[in-house]
Coordinates of C-alpha atoms and ligand atoms in Angstrom, one line a residue:
M15 CA 36.4 22.1 165.6
R16 CA 32.8 20.9 165.7
R17 CA 32.9 20.3 169.5
A18 CA 33.8 23.9 170.1
G19 CA 31.8 25.4 167.2
L20 CA 35.0 26.9 165.6
A21 CA 34.0 26.5 161.9
G22 CA 31.0 27.7 159.9
E23 CA 31.0 24.8 157.6
I24 CA 33.3 21.7 157.6
V25 CA 33.8 20.1 154.2
G26 CA 35.7 16.8 153.9
T27 CA 37.0 14.5 151.2
A28 CA 39.0 11.4 150.8
R29 CA 40.4 9.4 147.9
S30 CA 38.2 6.3 148.2
A31 CA 34.4 6.2 147.9
E32 CA 34.4 3.8 150.9
T33 CA 36.2 6.2 153.2
R34 CA 33.9 9.1 152.1
E35 CA 30.9 6.9 152.9
I36 CA 32.2 6.1 156.4
A37 CA 32.9 9.8 157.1
R38 CA 29.4 10.6 155.8
D39 CA 27.9 8.0 158.3
L40 CA 29.9 9.3 161.2
G41 CA 28.6 12.8 160.4
F42 CA 31.5 14.9 161.7
C43 CA 31.6 17.0 158.5
D44 CA 28.7 19.1 157.2
R45 CA 29.4 17.9 153.6
I46 CA 31.6 15.2 152.1
V47 CA 32.5 15.8 148.5
D48 CA 34.3 13.6 145.9
T49 CA 37.4 15.6 145.1
A50 CA 39.9 17.8 146.9
S51 CA 39.3 20.8 144.5
E52 CA 35.6 20.7 145.2
A53 CA 36.3 20.5 149.0
I54 CA 38.4 23.6 149.0
D55 CA 36.0 25.7 146.9
G56 CA 35.4 28.9 148.9
A57 CA 37.3 27.7 151.9
D58 CA 39.0 30.1 154.4
L59 CA 41.1 27.2 155.8
V60 CA 42.4 24.1 154.2
V61 CA 43.9 21.3 156.3
L62 CA 45.9 18.7 154.4
A63 CA 45.8 15.4 156.3
V64 CA 47.4 12.8 154.0
P65 CA 50.6 10.8 154.4
V66 CA 53.6 13.2 154.0
G67 CA 54.6 11.6 150.7
A68 CA 51.2 12.6 149.2
M69 CA 51.1 16.2 150.4
G70 CA 52.8 17.6 147.2
A71 CA 50.3 15.8 144.9
V72 CA 47.3 17.1 146.8
A73 CA 48.7 20.6 146.9
A74 CA 49.2 20.4 143.1
E75 CA 45.6 19.4 142.7
I76 CA 44.1 22.2 144.8
G77 CA 46.7 25.1 144.2
A78 CA 44.9 26.8 141.3
H79 CA 41.5 26.7 143.1
L80 CA 42.4 28.3 146.4
Q81 CA 40.6 31.5 147.1
P82 CA 42.6 34.7 147.8
G83 CA 43.5 35.1 151.5
A84 CA 42.9 31.4 152.4
T85 CA 45.1 29.7 154.9
V86 CA 46.6 26.3 154.0
T87 CA 47.9 24.1 156.8
D88 CA 48.8 20.5 157.2
V89 CA 49.1 17.9 160.0
G90 CA 52.1 16.0 158.6
S91 CA 54.6 14.4 161.0
V92 CA 57.6 15.9 159.1
K93 CA 57.9 19.6 158.3
R94 CA 60.8 20.4 156.0
A95 CA 59.9 17.9 153.3
V96 CA 56.3 18.9 153.4
I97 CA 57.2 22.6 152.9
E98 CA 59.4 21.7 150.0
A99 CA 56.7 19.5 148.4
V100 CA 53.7 21.8 149.0
A101 CA 54.9 25.5 148.8
P102 CA 55.7 25.4 145.0
H103 CA 52.1 24.6 144.2
L104 CA 50.5 27.4 146.2
P105 CA 49.7 30.8 144.8
D106 CA 51.1 33.9 146.4
H107 CA 47.7 35.0 147.6
V108 CA 47.3 32.3 150.2
H109 CA 49.0 31.9 153.6
F110 CA 50.8 28.6 154.1
I111 CA 51.3 27.7 157.8
P112 CA 52.5 24.1 158.2
G113 CA 51.5 22.3 161.4
H114 CA 51.9 19.1 163.4
P115 CA 49.6 18.0 166.3
L116 CA 51.6 15.7 168.6
A117 CA 48.6 13.5 169.1
G118 CA 47.5 10.3 167.5
T119 CA 47.1 6.6 167.9
E120 CA 48.1 3.5 166.0
H121 CA 44.8 3.5 164.3
S122 CA 43.9 5.4 161.1
G123 CA 40.9 6.2 159.0
P124 CA 37.8 8.4 159.9
R125 CA 36.6 6.0 162.6
S126 CA 39.8 6.6 164.6
G127 CA 39.2 10.3 165.2
F128 CA 37.6 11.6 168.4
A129 CA 36.9 15.1 169.7
E130 CA 39.3 14.8 172.7
L131 CA 42.3 13.7 170.6
F132 CA 44.0 17.1 170.9
D133 CA 43.1 18.0 174.5
N134 CA 46.3 19.0 176.4
R135 CA 48.5 17.9 173.5
W136 CA 51.1 20.1 171.8
C137 CA 50.5 21.4 168.3
I138 CA 53.7 22.7 166.6
L139 CA 53.2 25.4 163.9
V140 CA 55.9 26.5 161.5
P141 CA 54.8 29.9 160.2
N142 CA 58.2 30.8 158.8
G143 CA 57.4 34.5 158.6
T144 CA 53.9 34.1 157.3
D145 CA 51.4 36.9 157.8
T146 CA 50.9 37.3 161.5
P147 CA 47.0 37.7 161.7
A148 CA 46.6 34.4 159.7
T149 CA 49.1 32.7 162.1
E150 CA 47.3 34.1 165.1
R151 CA 44.0 32.8 163.8
L152 CA 45.4 29.3 163.4
I153 CA 47.0 29.4 166.8
A154 CA 43.5 30.4 168.2
L155 CA 41.9 27.5 166.3
W156 CA 44.3 24.8 167.8
K157 CA 43.9 26.3 171.2
G158 CA 40.1 26.1 170.7
M159 CA 40.5 22.4 169.9
G160 CA 42.2 21.9 173.3
S161 CA 45.9 22.0 172.2
N162 CA 48.9 23.9 173.5
V163 CA 50.6 25.6 170.6
E164 CA 54.4 26.1 170.0
V165 CA 55.9 27.9 167.1
M166 CA 59.1 26.3 165.7
D167 CA 61.5 26.2 162.7
A168 CA 61.0 23.3 160.4
D169 CA 64.5 21.7 160.7
H170 CA 64.4 22.0 164.5
H171 CA 60.9 20.3 164.5
D172 CA 62.3 17.4 162.4
L173 CA 65.3 16.9 164.7
V174 CA 63.2 17.0 167.9
L175 CA 60.5 14.7 166.5
S176 CA 63.1 12.3 165.2
V177 CA 64.2 11.8 168.9
T178 CA 60.8 11.8 170.5
S179 CA 58.7 10.0 167.8
H180 CA 60.3 8.8 164.6
T181 CA 63.3 6.8 165.9
P182 CA 61.3 5.3 168.8
H183 CA 58.8 4.0 166.2
L184 CA 61.7 2.5 164.2
I185 CA 63.0 0.8 167.4
A186 CA 59.5 -0.6 168.1
Y187 CA 59.1 -1.9 164.6
T188 CA 62.5 -3.6 164.9
M189 CA 61.9 -5.1 168.3
V190 CA 58.5 -6.6 167.2
G191 CA 60.2 -7.9 164.0
V192 CA 62.9 -9.6 166.1
A193 CA 60.3 -11.1 168.4
D194 CA 58.3 -12.4 165.4
D195 CA 61.5 -14.0 163.9
L196 CA 62.2 -15.6 167.3
S197 CA 58.7 -16.8 167.8
R198 CA 59.3 -19.4 165.1
V199 CA 62.0 -20.8 167.4
T200 CA 60.1 -20.4 170.7
D201 CA 56.7 -21.6 169.6
S202 CA 55.0 -18.2 169.8
E203 CA 55.8 -17.8 173.5
V204 CA 57.5 -14.5 172.9
I205 CA 54.2 -13.0 171.9
K206 CA 52.1 -15.0 174.4
Y207 CA 54.1 -13.8 177.4
S208 CA 54.7 -10.3 176.2
A209 CA 54.9 -8.0 179.3
A210 CA 53.6 -4.5 179.3
G211 CA 56.7 -2.9 177.8
F212 CA 56.7 -5.2 174.8
R213 CA 53.0 -4.8 174.4
D214 CA 53.4 -1.1 174.0
F215 CA 56.0 -1.8 171.3
T216 CA 53.4 -4.0 169.5
R217 CA 50.8 -1.2 169.7
I218 CA 53.3 1.3 168.2
A219 CA 54.4 -1.2 165.5
A220 CA 50.7 -1.6 164.5
S221 CA 50.7 1.9 163.1
D222 CA 49.9 2.6 159.5
P223 CA 52.7 1.4 157.2
T224 CA 52.2 4.0 154.5
M225 CA 52.3 6.9 157.0
W226 CA 55.5 5.6 158.6
R227 CA 57.3 4.7 155.4
D228 CA 56.7 8.3 154.3
V229 CA 57.9 9.7 157.6
F230 CA 61.3 7.9 157.4
L231 CA 61.8 8.7 153.7
A232 CA 60.9 12.4 154.4
N233 CA 62.9 12.8 157.6
K234 CA 66.0 10.8 156.4
D235 CA 68.8 13.1 157.7
A236 CA 67.5 13.6 161.2
T237 CA 66.6 10.0 161.6
L238 CA 70.0 8.7 160.4
E239 CA 71.7 11.2 162.8
I240 CA 69.7 10.0 165.8
L241 CA 70.0 6.3 164.8
G242 CA 73.8 6.8 164.7
R243 CA 73.8 8.1 168.2
F244 CA 71.4 5.4 169.4
T245 CA 73.6 2.7 167.9
E246 CA 76.7 4.1 169.7
E247 CA 74.9 4.1 173.1
L248 CA 73.6 0.6 172.4
F249 CA 77.1 -0.6 171.7
A250 CA 78.3 0.9 175.0
L251 CA 75.6 -0.9 176.9
Q252 CA 76.2 -4.1 175.0
R253 CA 79.9 -3.9 176.0
A254 CA 79.0 -3.3 179.6
I255 CA 76.8 -6.4 179.6
R256 CA 79.5 -8.5 177.9
T257 CA 82.2 -7.3 180.3
G258 CA 80.0 -7.5 183.4
D259 CA 80.3 -3.8 184.1
G260 CA 77.3 -3.3 186.4
E261 CA 78.4 0.2 187.4
V262 CA 78.0 1.5 183.8
L263 CA 74.6 -0.1 183.5
F264 CA 73.4 1.2 186.9
D265 CA 74.6 4.7 186.3
Y266 CA 73.0 4.7 182.9
F267 CA 69.6 3.5 184.2
T268 CA 69.8 6.0 187.1
R269 CA 70.3 8.8 184.6
T270 CA 67.3 7.7 182.4
R271 CA 65.1 7.2 185.4
A272 CA 65.7 10.8 186.5
I273 CA 64.6 12.0 183.1
R274 CA 61.3 10.2 183.4
R275 CA 60.7 11.5 186.9
G276 CA 61.6 15.0 185.7
I277 CA 58.9 14.8 183.0
I278 CA 56.3 13.7 185.6
E279 CA 57.3 16.2 188.2
A280 CA 57.1 19.0 185.6
G281 CA 53.5 17.9 184.9
Q282 CA 54.4 17.2 181.3
D283 CA 53.0 13.7 181.1
T284 CA 49.3 14.1 181.4
D285 CA 48.7 10.4 180.9
A286 CA 50.9 9.2 183.7
P287 CA 48.9 8.1 186.8
D288 CA 50.7 9.3 190.0
F289 CA 50.8 6.4 192.4
G290 CA 53.7 8.0 194.3
R291 CA 56.0 5.9 192.1
T292 CA 58.5 8.7 191.9
G293 CA 59.4 8.0 195.6
K294 CA 62.4 6.0 196.7
H295 CA 61.7 2.3 197.4
D296 CA 65.0 1.0 198.8
Ligands
NAD11 N1 48.3 8.9 163.2 C1 49.0 9.7 164.0 O1 49.3 9.3 165.1 C2 49.4 11.0 163.5 C3 49.7 12.0 164.4 C4 50.0 13.3 163.9 C5 50.2 13.5 162.6 N2 49.9 12.5 161.7 C6 50.1 12.8 160.3 O2 48.8 13.1 159.8 C7 48.7 12.7 158.4 C8 47.5 11.9 158.2 O3 47.6 10.7 159.0 P1 46.3 10.0 159.6 O4 46.8 9.2 160.8 O5 45.2 10.9 159.7 O6 46.1 9.0 158.4 P2 44.7 8.3 157.9 O7 45.1 7.1 157.2 O8 43.6 8.3 158.9 O9 44.3 9.4 156.7 C9 45.1 9.6 155.6 C10 44.2 9.9 154.4 O10 45.1 10.1 153.3 C11 44.6 9.4 152.2 N3 45.7 9.2 151.2 C12 46.7 8.3 151.3 N4 47.5 8.4 150.3 C13 47.0 9.4 149.5 C14 47.4 9.9 148.2 N5 48.5 9.4 147.6 N6 46.6 10.9 147.7 C15 45.5 11.4 148.3 N7 45.1 10.9 149.5 C16 45.8 9.9 150.1 C17 44.0 8.2 152.7 O11 43.1 7.6 151.8 C18 43.3 8.7 154.0 O12 42.0 9.2 153.7 C19 50.0 12.1 158.0 O13 50.8 13.0 157.3 C20 50.7 11.7 159.4 O14 52.1 11.8 159.3 C21 49.5 11.3 162.1
PRE12 O1 50.7 7.2 170.5 C1 50.8 7.0 169.3 O2 50.2 6.1 168.7 C2 51.8 7.8 168.5 O3 52.8 7.3 168.2 C3 51.4 9.2 168.2 C4 52.5 10.0 167.6 C5 53.7 10.0 168.5 O4 54.8 9.6 168.1 O5 53.6 10.5 169.6 C6 52.9 9.5 166.2 C7 53.2 10.3 165.2 C8 52.7 11.7 165.1 O6 53.4 12.5 164.2 C9 52.4 12.2 166.4 C10 52.1 11.4 167.4

């Protein structure tokens, strides 16, 4: 917001004095105050950026102090549970437009933010019939911060994100846990010789435990649904390995490779360097 000059005054707060002090030193807010209700005093826009399990409590703290016509949004990784936790605490005279920027790292805290974080990333908004001018302003804000914006229903968001973000995180957590258990047997070689794929898993598995505990508790149904499907596919591959069915494995990997190539060819992976790797190398 500051990079593009999109806000008159940016006011921040956090629970701990230490975090507020770090944010003050970094200087990305105009003012850092001690409480959430002070922070939202006179605000046109309020952004809730706490773990999804804490959204309801923060909404309860600020609800009565919101000025008429203000927009309240959030950046939580789950949408249905956040709506259910936050909406009951908000007065009728504010616009509640939940959101989720699909951008982040395994790091947390004020030092982990950087102005380019949202560039060319998607931000999903869930206006759910909320006042159109307020939604249009929020869309313009995210676009001004470099994002592409998509409007979506909360349940659809939670299912899609369960496939693309939540279940993959659980798989990474599990795989790193397995390697850690095994490292006691293999004298830490598993970690020492970890190749790039596994190193990516360790990066993901270093994400904030509070954030991810809350994500799984809040997106229980979709995650269990996708985990069920994942387990079925895993069993099918396990059986192919046990029975020596190379055709099943080859066909499966051919299908998944085509998906990755499709993403790159459609220009949807802005991080992927193009070394001509999508070509055939027989
Ligand atoms: N990190 C990511 O990759 C990412 C990406 C998109 C969305 N999100 C979502 O954004 C939200 C914030 O995540 P983040 O990565 O910015 O985390 P963060 O740890 O950097 O910030 C979270 C803040 O919430 C505060 N907090 C924690 N529990 C609280 C409570 N009970 N009451 C009040 N404050 C509390 C913490 O002190 C901290 O200041 C989460 O809902 C997360 O799901 C994260
Ligand atoms: O790259 C990462 O560290 C992330 O996992 C970021 C990531 C993701 O799954 O893509 C994590 C959770 C958020 O809700 C959005 C983004």
